[in-house]
mmCIF file of C-alpha atoms in Angstrom:
data_model
loop_
_atom_site.group_PDB
_atom_site.id
_atom_site.type_symbol
_atom_site.label_atom_id
_atom_site.label_comp_id
_atom_site.label_asym_id
_atom_site.label_seq_id
_atom_site.Cartn_x
_atom_site.Cartn_y
_atom_site.Cartn_z
ATOM 1 C CA UNK L 541 -18.470 -6.191 -1.745
ATOM 2 C CA UNK L 542 -19.519 -7.456 1.675
ATOM 3 C CA UNK L 543 -21.411 -5.022 3.904
ATOM 4 C CA UNK L 544 -19.114 -4.881 6.932
ATOM 5 C CA UNK L 545 -20.338 -3.000 10.000
ATOM 6 C CA UNK L 546 -19.078 -2.558 13.540
ATOM 7 C CA UNK L 547 -21.996 -4.736 14.660
ATOM 8 C CA UNK L 548 -20.798 -7.568 12.420
ATOM 9 C CA UNK L 549 -17.240 -7.142 13.678
ATOM 10 C CA UNK L 550 -18.472 -7.307 17.279
ATOM 11 C CA UNK L 551 -20.452 -10.480 16.537
ATOM 12 C CA UNK L 552 -17.378 -12.133 15.105
ATOM 13 C CA UNK L 553 -15.337 -11.325 18.210
ATOM 14 C CA UNK L 554 -18.048 -12.680 20.512
ATOM 15 C CA UNK L 555 -18.409 -15.806 18.387
ATOM 16 C CA UNK L 556 -14.740 -16.684 17.949
ATOM 17 C CA UNK L 557 -12.836 -14.882 20.700
ATOM 18 C CA UNK L 558 -15.175 -14.728 23.712
ATOM 19 C CA UNK L 559 -12.268 -13.730 25.955
ATOM 20 C CA UNK L 560 -12.400 -10.333 24.218
ATOM 21 C CA UNK L 561 -16.186 -10.061 24.014
ATOM 22 C CA UNK L 562 -16.346 -7.318 26.661
ATOM 23 C CA UNK L 563 -14.062 -5.023 24.659
ATOM 24 C CA UNK L 564 -15.524 -2.180 22.664
ATOM 25 C CA UNK L 565 -15.418 -2.366 18.852
ATOM 26 C CA UNK L 566 -15.103 1.005 17.132
ATOM 27 C CA UNK L 567 -15.016 1.763 13.439
ATOM 28 C CA UNK L 568 -11.830 3.493 12.335
ATOM 29 C CA UNK L 569 -12.124 6.714 10.373
ATOM 30 C CA UNK L 570 -10.667 6.091 6.922
ATOM 31 C CA UNK L 571 -10.902 2.395 7.723
ATOM 32 C CA UNK L 572 -9.905 1.198 4.268
ATOM 33 C CA UNK L 573 -11.542 -0.075 1.085
ATOM 34 C CA UNK L 574 -10.064 -3.507 0.377
ATOM 35 C CA UNK L 575 -10.229 -4.304 4.086
ATOM 36 C CA UNK L 576 -12.305 -2.704 6.843
ATOM 37 C CA UNK L 577 -10.466 -1.830 10.043
ATOM 38 C CA UNK L 578 -11.955 -1.561 13.530
ATOM 39 C CA UNK L 579 -10.401 -0.850 16.881
ATOM 40 C CA UNK L 580 -10.820 -3.580 19.501
ATOM 41 C CA UNK L 581 -10.369 -2.240 23.014
ATOM 42 C CA UNK L 582 -7.284 -0.052 23.392
ATOM 43 C CA UNK L 583 -4.502 -2.313 22.138
ATOM 44 C CA UNK L 584 -5.915 -4.333 19.227
ATOM 45 C CA UNK L 585 -7.506 -3.891 15.815
ATOM 46 C CA UNK L 586 -9.686 -6.021 13.530
ATOM 47 C CA UNK L 587 -9.115 -6.382 9.787
ATOM 48 C CA UNK L 588 -11.927 -7.772 7.636
ATOM 49 C CA UNK L 589 -11.547 -8.205 3.842
ATOM 50 C CA UNK L 590 -14.396 -6.602 1.907
ATOM 51 C CA UNK L 591 -14.233 -9.149 -0.935
ATOM 52 C CA UNK L 592 -12.943 -12.636 -1.638
ATOM 53 C CA UNK L 593 -10.186 -11.097 -3.787
ATOM 54 C CA UNK L 594 -8.543 -9.677 -0.664
ATOM 55 C CA UNK L 595 -8.866 -12.744 1.559
ATOM 56 C CA UNK L 596 -5.476 -14.231 0.638
ATOM 57 C CA UNK L 597 -3.841 -11.245 2.331
ATOM 58 C CA UNK L 598 -5.007 -12.442 5.761
ATOM 59 C CA UNK L 599 -3.209 -15.781 5.432
ATOM 60 C CA UNK L 600 -0.099 -14.124 4.016
ATOM 61 C CA UNK L 601 0.109 -11.507 6.766
ATOM 62 C CA UNK L 602 -0.423 -14.163 9.452
ATOM 63 C CA UNK L 603 2.564 -16.087 8.074
ATOM 64 C CA UNK L 604 5.018 -13.333 7.186
ATOM 65 C CA UNK L 605 4.435 -10.304 9.427
ATOM 66 C CA UNK L 606 5.790 -12.115 12.505
ATOM 67 C CA UNK L 607 8.972 -12.654 10.471
ATOM 68 C CA UNK L 608 9.216 -9.055 9.221
ATOM 69 C CA UNK L 609 8.214 -7.143 12.368
ATOM 70 C CA UNK L 610 11.218 -7.944 14.633
ATOM 71 C CA UNK L 611 13.638 -7.312 11.781
ATOM 72 C CA UNK L 612 12.418 -3.784 11.016
ATOM 73 C CA UNK L 613 13.170 -0.677 13.053
ATOM 74 C CA UNK L 614 9.841 0.857 12.010
ATOM 75 C CA UNK L 615 6.704 -0.399 13.740
ATOM 76 C CA UNK L 616 4.455 -2.498 11.493
ATOM 77 C CA UNK L 617 1.244 -4.453 11.922
ATOM 78 C CA UNK L 618 1.665 -7.606 14.019
ATOM 79 C CA UNK L 619 -1.007 -10.350 13.952
ATOM 80 C CA UNK L 620 -2.381 -11.560 17.277
ATOM 81 C CA UNK L 621 -5.024 -14.044 16.111
ATOM 82 C CA UNK L 622 -6.746 -15.182 12.925
ATOM 83 C CA UNK L 623 -10.510 -15.417 12.634
ATOM 84 C CA UNK L 624 -12.121 -18.100 10.486
ATOM 85 C CA UNK L 625 -14.998 -17.933 7.990
ATOM 86 C CA UNK L 626 -18.376 -18.481 9.625
ATOM 87 C CA UNK L 627 -22.104 -18.371 8.955
ATOM 88 C CA UNK L 628 -22.170 -14.594 9.463
ATOM 89 C CA UNK L 629 -19.002 -13.731 7.528
ATOM 90 C CA UNK L 630 -17.562 -15.942 4.764
ATOM 91 C CA UNK L 631 -13.875 -14.947 4.808
ATOM 92 C CA UNK L 632 -10.847 -15.240 7.103
ATOM 93 C CA UNK L 633 -10.084 -12.131 9.153
ATOM 94 C CA UNK L 634 -7.468 -11.008 11.623
ATOM 95 C CA UNK L 635 -6.872 -9.479 15.034
ATOM 96 C CA UNK L 636 -3.746 -7.308 15.108
ATOM 97 C CA UNK L 637 -1.900 -4.957 17.423
ATOM 98 C CA UNK L 638 -3.147 -1.377 17.447
ATOM 99 C CA UNK L 639 -0.571 1.153 16.249
ATOM 100 C CA UNK L 640 -0.832 4.739 17.415
ATOM 101 C CA UNK L 641 -0.688 7.543 14.875
ATOM 102 C CA UNK L 642 -2.740 9.264 12.221
ATOM 103 C CA UNK L 643 -2.753 8.327 8.551
ATOM 104 C CA UNK L 644 -0.476 10.482 6.438
ATOM 105 C CA UNK L 645 -3.515 11.335 4.332
ATOM 106 C CA UNK L 646 -4.889 13.442 7.204
ATOM 107 C CA UNK L 647 -1.777 14.404 9.195
ATOM 108 C CA UNK L 648 0.975 16.964 8.483
ATOM 109 C CA UNK L 649 4.622 15.923 8.309
ATOM 110 C CA UNK L 650 8.090 17.400 8.138
ATOM 111 C CA UNK L 651 8.351 16.640 4.419
ATOM 112 C CA UNK L 652 12.160 16.404 3.978
ATOM 113 C CA UNK L 653 12.573 14.246 7.093
ATOM 114 C CA UNK L 654 9.612 12.111 6.079
ATOM 115 C CA UNK L 655 11.269 11.470 2.705
ATOM 116 C CA UNK L 656 14.426 10.265 4.473
ATOM 117 C CA UNK L 657 12.522 8.088 6.951
ATOM 118 C CA UNK L 658 10.400 6.410 4.285
ATOM 119 C CA UNK L 659 13.445 5.788 2.106
ATOM 120 C CA UNK L 660 15.277 4.219 5.038
ATOM 121 C CA UNK L 661 12.298 1.988 5.862
ATOM 122 C CA UNK L 662 12.133 0.746 2.260
ATOM 123 C CA UNK L 663 15.897 0.213 2.134
ATOM 124 C CA UNK L 664 15.762 -1.898 5.284
ATOM 125 C CA UNK L 665 12.734 -3.843 4.048
ATOM 126 C CA UNK L 666 14.532 -4.592 0.779
ATOM 127 C CA UNK L 667 17.614 -5.778 2.691
ATOM 128 C CA UNK L 668 15.796 -8.576 4.551
ATOM 129 C CA UNK L 669 16.237 -12.198 3.504
ATOM 130 C CA UNK L 670 13.545 -12.859 0.887
ATOM 131 C CA UNK L 671 14.583 -16.337 -0.246
ATOM 132 C CA UNK L 672 11.421 -18.124 0.881
ATOM 133 C CA UNK L 673 9.035 -15.162 0.604
ATOM 134 C CA UNK L 674 5.843 -15.106 -1.498
ATOM 135 C CA UNK L 675 6.690 -14.431 -5.160
ATOM 136 C CA UNK L 676 4.684 -11.622 -6.731
ATOM 137 C CA UNK L 677 1.456 -12.695 -8.408
ATOM 138 C CA UNK L 678 -2.312 -12.451 -8.199
ATOM 139 C CA UNK L 679 -2.196 -12.387 -4.374
ATOM 140 C CA UNK L 680 -0.210 -9.109 -4.547
ATOM 141 C CA UNK L 681 -2.147 -7.805 -7.555
ATOM 142 C CA UNK L 682 1.225 -8.216 -9.305
ATOM 143 C CA UNK L 683 2.955 -5.658 -7.081
ATOM 144 C CA UNK L 684 6.580 -6.683 -7.194
ATOM 145 C CA UNK L 685 5.993 -8.409 -10.518
ATOM 146 C CA UNK L 686 6.394 -7.434 -14.155
ATOM 147 C CA UNK L 687 4.724 -4.084 -14.816
ATOM 148 C CA UNK L 688 3.842 -5.347 -18.316
ATOM 149 C CA UNK L 689 0.791 -7.051 -16.808
ATOM 150 C CA UNK L 690 -0.849 -3.595 -16.780
ATOM 151 C CA UNK L 691 0.352 -2.504 -20.203
ATOM 152 C CA UNK L 692 -2.950 -2.846 -22.066
ATOM 153 C CA UNK L 693 -4.929 -1.198 -19.281
ATOM 154 C CA UNK L 694 -2.497 1.736 -19.262
ATOM 155 C CA UNK L 695 -2.593 2.128 -23.043
ATOM 156 C CA UNK L 696 -6.389 2.083 -23.023
ATOM 157 C CA UNK L 697 -6.520 4.704 -20.255
ATOM 158 C CA UNK L 698 -4.119 6.976 -22.156
ATOM 159 C CA UNK L 699 -6.402 6.917 -25.177
ATOM 160 C CA UNK L 700 -9.510 7.503 -23.063
ATOM 161 C CA UNK L 701 -7.891 10.600 -21.533
ATOM 162 C CA UNK L 702 -6.509 11.960 -24.799
ATOM 163 C CA UNK L 703 -8.361 15.236 -24.287
ATOM 164 C CA UNK L 704 -6.787 15.912 -20.866
ATOM 165 C CA UNK L 705 -3.264 14.414 -20.932
ATOM 166 C CA UNK L 706 -0.234 14.629 -23.180
ATOM 167 C CA UNK L 707 -0.628 11.225 -24.816
ATOM 168 C CA UNK L 708 2.798 11.259 -26.488
ATOM 169 C CA UNK L 709 4.497 11.954 -23.174
ATOM 170 C CA UNK L 710 2.443 9.274 -21.407
ATOM 171 C CA UNK L 711 3.290 6.749 -24.099
ATOM 172 C CA UNK L 712 6.993 7.537 -23.709
ATOM 173 C CA UNK L 713 6.833 7.087 -19.932
ATOM 174 C CA UNK L 714 5.047 3.765 -20.475
ATOM 175 C CA UNK L 715 7.645 2.657 -23.026
ATOM 176 C CA UNK L 716 10.485 3.544 -20.650
ATOM 177 C CA UNK L 717 8.822 1.569 -17.859
ATOM 178 C CA UNK L 718 8.443 -1.480 -20.092
ATOM 179 C CA UNK L 719 11.971 -1.315 -21.487
ATOM 180 C CA UNK L 720 13.657 -2.942 -18.479
ATOM 181 C CA UNK L 721 12.974 -5.581 -15.850
ATOM 182 C CA UNK L 722 14.326 -6.305 -12.385
ATOM 183 C CA UNK L 723 17.108 -8.837 -12.927
ATOM 184 C CA UNK L 724 18.592 -8.837 -9.443
ATOM 185 C CA UNK L 725 17.644 -11.090 -6.540
ATOM 186 C CA UNK L 726 13.979 -10.540 -5.570
ATOM 187 C CA UNK L 727 13.527 -8.274 -2.552
ATOM 188 C CA UNK L 728 10.695 -7.702 -0.093
ATOM 189 C CA UNK L 729 8.011 -5.336 -1.406
ATOM 190 C CA UNK L 730 5.257 -3.759 0.705
ATOM 191 C CA UNK L 731 3.073 -3.333 -2.378
ATOM 192 C CA UNK L 732 0.937 -0.384 -1.314
ATOM 193 C CA UNK L 733 3.114 2.429 -0.003
ATOM 194 C CA UNK L 734 0.393 5.077 0.073
ATOM 195 C CA UNK L 735 -0.681 7.870 2.405
ATOM 196 C CA UNK L 736 -3.419 5.747 3.986
ATOM 197 C CA UNK L 737 -0.925 3.058 5.046
ATOM 198 C CA UNK L 738 1.694 5.320 6.637
ATOM 199 C CA UNK L 739 1.080 6.468 10.212
ATOM 200 C CA UNK L 740 2.367 9.780 11.494
ATOM 201 C CA UNK L 741 2.826 11.218 14.986
ATOM 202 C CA UNK L 742 4.395 14.573 15.855
ATOM 203 C CA UNK L 743 4.945 15.171 12.121
ATOM 204 C CA UNK L 744 7.105 12.050 11.810
ATOM 205 C CA UNK L 745 6.616 8.598 10.269
ATOM 206 C CA UNK L 746 6.025 6.122 13.113
ATOM 207 C CA UNK L 747 4.452 3.021 11.554
ATOM 208 C CA UNK L 748 3.600 1.228 8.325
ATOM 209 C CA UNK L 749 0.426 -0.841 8.017
ATOM 210 C CA UNK L 750 -1.422 -3.032 5.480
ATOM 211 C CA UNK L 751 0.979 -5.562 3.988
ATOM 212 C CA UNK L 752 -1.844 -7.258 2.089
ATOM 213 C CA UNK L 753 -0.160 -6.784 -1.292
ATOM 214 C CA UNK L 754 3.327 -7.631 -0.034
ATOM 215 C CA UNK L 755 5.529 -9.961 -2.053
ATOM 216 C CA UNK L 756 9.099 -10.519 -3.126
ATOM 217 C CA UNK L 757 10.251 -9.163 -6.466
ATOM 218 C CA UNK L 758 10.891 -5.792 -8.101
ATOM 219 C CA UNK L 759 10.806 -2.858 -5.621
ATOM 220 C CA UNK L 760 9.697 -0.343 -8.295
ATOM 221 C CA UNK L 761 6.048 -0.397 -7.207
ATOM 222 C CA UNK L 762 7.031 0.806 -3.718
ATOM 223 C CA UNK L 763 8.484 4.052 -5.077
ATOM 224 C CA UNK L 764 5.322 5.686 -6.406
ATOM 225 C CA UNK L 765 5.162 8.090 -3.442
ATOM 226 C CA UNK L 766 7.810 10.065 -5.319
ATOM 227 C CA UNK L 767 4.987 11.375 -7.519
ATOM 228 C CA UNK L 768 1.798 10.628 -5.603
ATOM 229 C CA UNK L 769 2.817 12.584 -2.499
ATOM 230 C CA UNK L 770 6.191 14.329 -2.534
ATOM 231 C CA UNK L 771 6.935 17.756 -3.960
ATOM 232 C CA UNK L 772 9.997 18.189 -6.176
ATOM 233 C CA UNK L 773 12.412 18.912 -3.325
ATOM 234 C CA UNK L 774 11.345 15.984 -1.156
ATOM 235 C CA UNK L 775 11.179 13.728 -4.227
ATOM 236 C CA UNK L 776 14.879 14.312 -4.809
ATOM 237 C CA UNK L 777 15.624 13.565 -1.148
ATOM 238 C CA UNK L 778 13.583 10.360 -1.365
ATOM 239 C CA UNK L 779 15.558 9.257 -4.435
ATOM 240 C CA UNK L 780 18.878 10.199 -2.875
ATOM 241 C CA UNK L 781 18.353 7.902 0.109
ATOM 242 C CA UNK L 782 17.264 4.884 -1.945
ATOM 243 C CA UNK L 783 20.164 2.979 -3.571
ATOM 244 C CA UNK L 784 18.292 2.046 -6.770
ATOM 245 C CA UNK L 785 19.199 2.499 -10.419
ATOM 246 C CA UNK L 786 17.523 4.804 -12.945
ATOM 247 C CA UNK L 787 15.784 1.906 -14.707
ATOM 248 C CA UNK L 788 13.974 1.030 -11.468
ATOM 249 C CA UNK L 789 12.815 4.634 -11.129
ATOM 250 C CA UNK L 790 11.511 4.531 -14.698
ATOM 251 C CA UNK L 791 9.473 1.432 -13.874
ATOM 252 C CA UNK L 792 8.264 3.148 -10.718
ATOM 253 C CA UNK L 793 7.057 6.085 -12.793
ATOM 254 C CA UNK L 794 5.161 3.604 -14.966
ATOM 255 C CA UNK L 795 3.397 2.188 -11.903
ATOM 256 C CA UNK L 796 2.465 5.716 -10.778
ATOM 257 C CA UNK L 797 1.223 6.630 -14.260
ATOM 258 C CA UNK L 798 -0.937 3.510 -14.509
ATOM 259 C CA UNK L 799 -2.678 4.115 -11.176
ATOM 260 C CA UNK L 800 -3.227 7.828 -11.850
ATOM 261 C CA UNK L 801 -4.719 7.182 -15.285
ATOM 262 C CA UNK L 802 -7.142 4.466 -14.201
ATOM 263 C CA UNK L 803 -8.378 6.515 -11.224
ATOM 264 C CA UNK L 804 -8.547 9.884 -12.970
ATOM 265 C CA UNK L 805 -12.368 9.800 -13.124
ATOM 266 C CA UNK L 806 -12.947 7.913 -9.849
ATOM 267 C CA UNK L 807 -16.159 8.639 -7.942
ATOM 268 C CA UNK L 808 -14.244 9.458 -4.758
ATOM 269 C CA UNK L 809 -13.153 13.095 -4.871
ATOM 270 C CA UNK L 810 -9.963 12.466 -2.869
ATOM 271 C CA UNK L 811 -8.948 9.699 -5.279
ATOM 272 C CA UNK L 812 -9.581 11.977 -8.269
ATOM 273 C CA UNK L 813 -7.513 14.767 -6.737
ATOM 274 C CA UNK L 814 -4.670 12.369 -5.986
ATOM 275 C CA UNK L 815 -4.714 11.070 -9.568
ATOM 276 C CA UNK L 816 -4.534 14.568 -11.007
ATOM 277 C CA UNK L 817 -1.756 15.590 -8.623
ATOM 278 C CA UNK L 818 0.199 12.493 -9.616
ATOM 279 C CA UNK L 819 -0.192 13.129 -13.334
ATOM 280 C CA UNK L 820 0.900 16.746 -12.896
ATOM 281 C CA UNK L 821 4.008 15.595 -11.009
ATOM 282 C CA UNK L 822 4.877 12.893 -13.545
ATOM 283 C CA UNK L 823 4.340 15.031 -16.648
ATOM 284 C CA UNK L 824 6.185 18.051 -15.212
ATOM 285 C CA UNK L 825 9.497 16.157 -15.121
#
């Protein structure tokens, strides 16, 4: 991981965009793990990948977010400029518009309405022309691709947690997820619909950020909020407003199970709590 500080971010702005050198650079609370986010002045933000593995996202967002943004009713990140690798920072980086709102992870919402709004955003995203979009693969960490790529990792995690989870039930959920594939036309996938990437204002969803794992393919990976965040009532609302078949929901449950299992013993307390909440929600159904 690269040590990314506000001082480094400021140096990059001065070096590559001197017209903005007088603007203040402020670190964003909960500024991300894969990418570090900083506020630039009042209307812009900086996004710096923390590792080479995340650098491809900068190029992808620069190409595709200007296409997606005007076609979505929900506000999303819009690139303003792209920074280049330099002697002080070896990766591409981006300058984007600043979107007002607090991350869902720290802000309250009207849960039933939030379920409807998120479902409608995903439905609209999936309806956009995806013919020339980036096919799921390593750049999206296989979000939108075949869930089978994580089969062995999931099976290993189930065995490692045999003393704390119902292994038979987990194996059945995994088998159900692997039993079908998306055979329809590929659709746009955000790739990381999570509480840190959904912005809230006045208890309502107002923006979606971080399209670094976006791709075209199977939308199942975008449905994991059903178990990672929603309670039973709002989960049913979320499902009701998404026109997807039961097989897709089974694959979605597989994605949620995989992530919860591999993060169950994470060092970060919030990540651990989220993993345990997700497993409880999955296994209670």
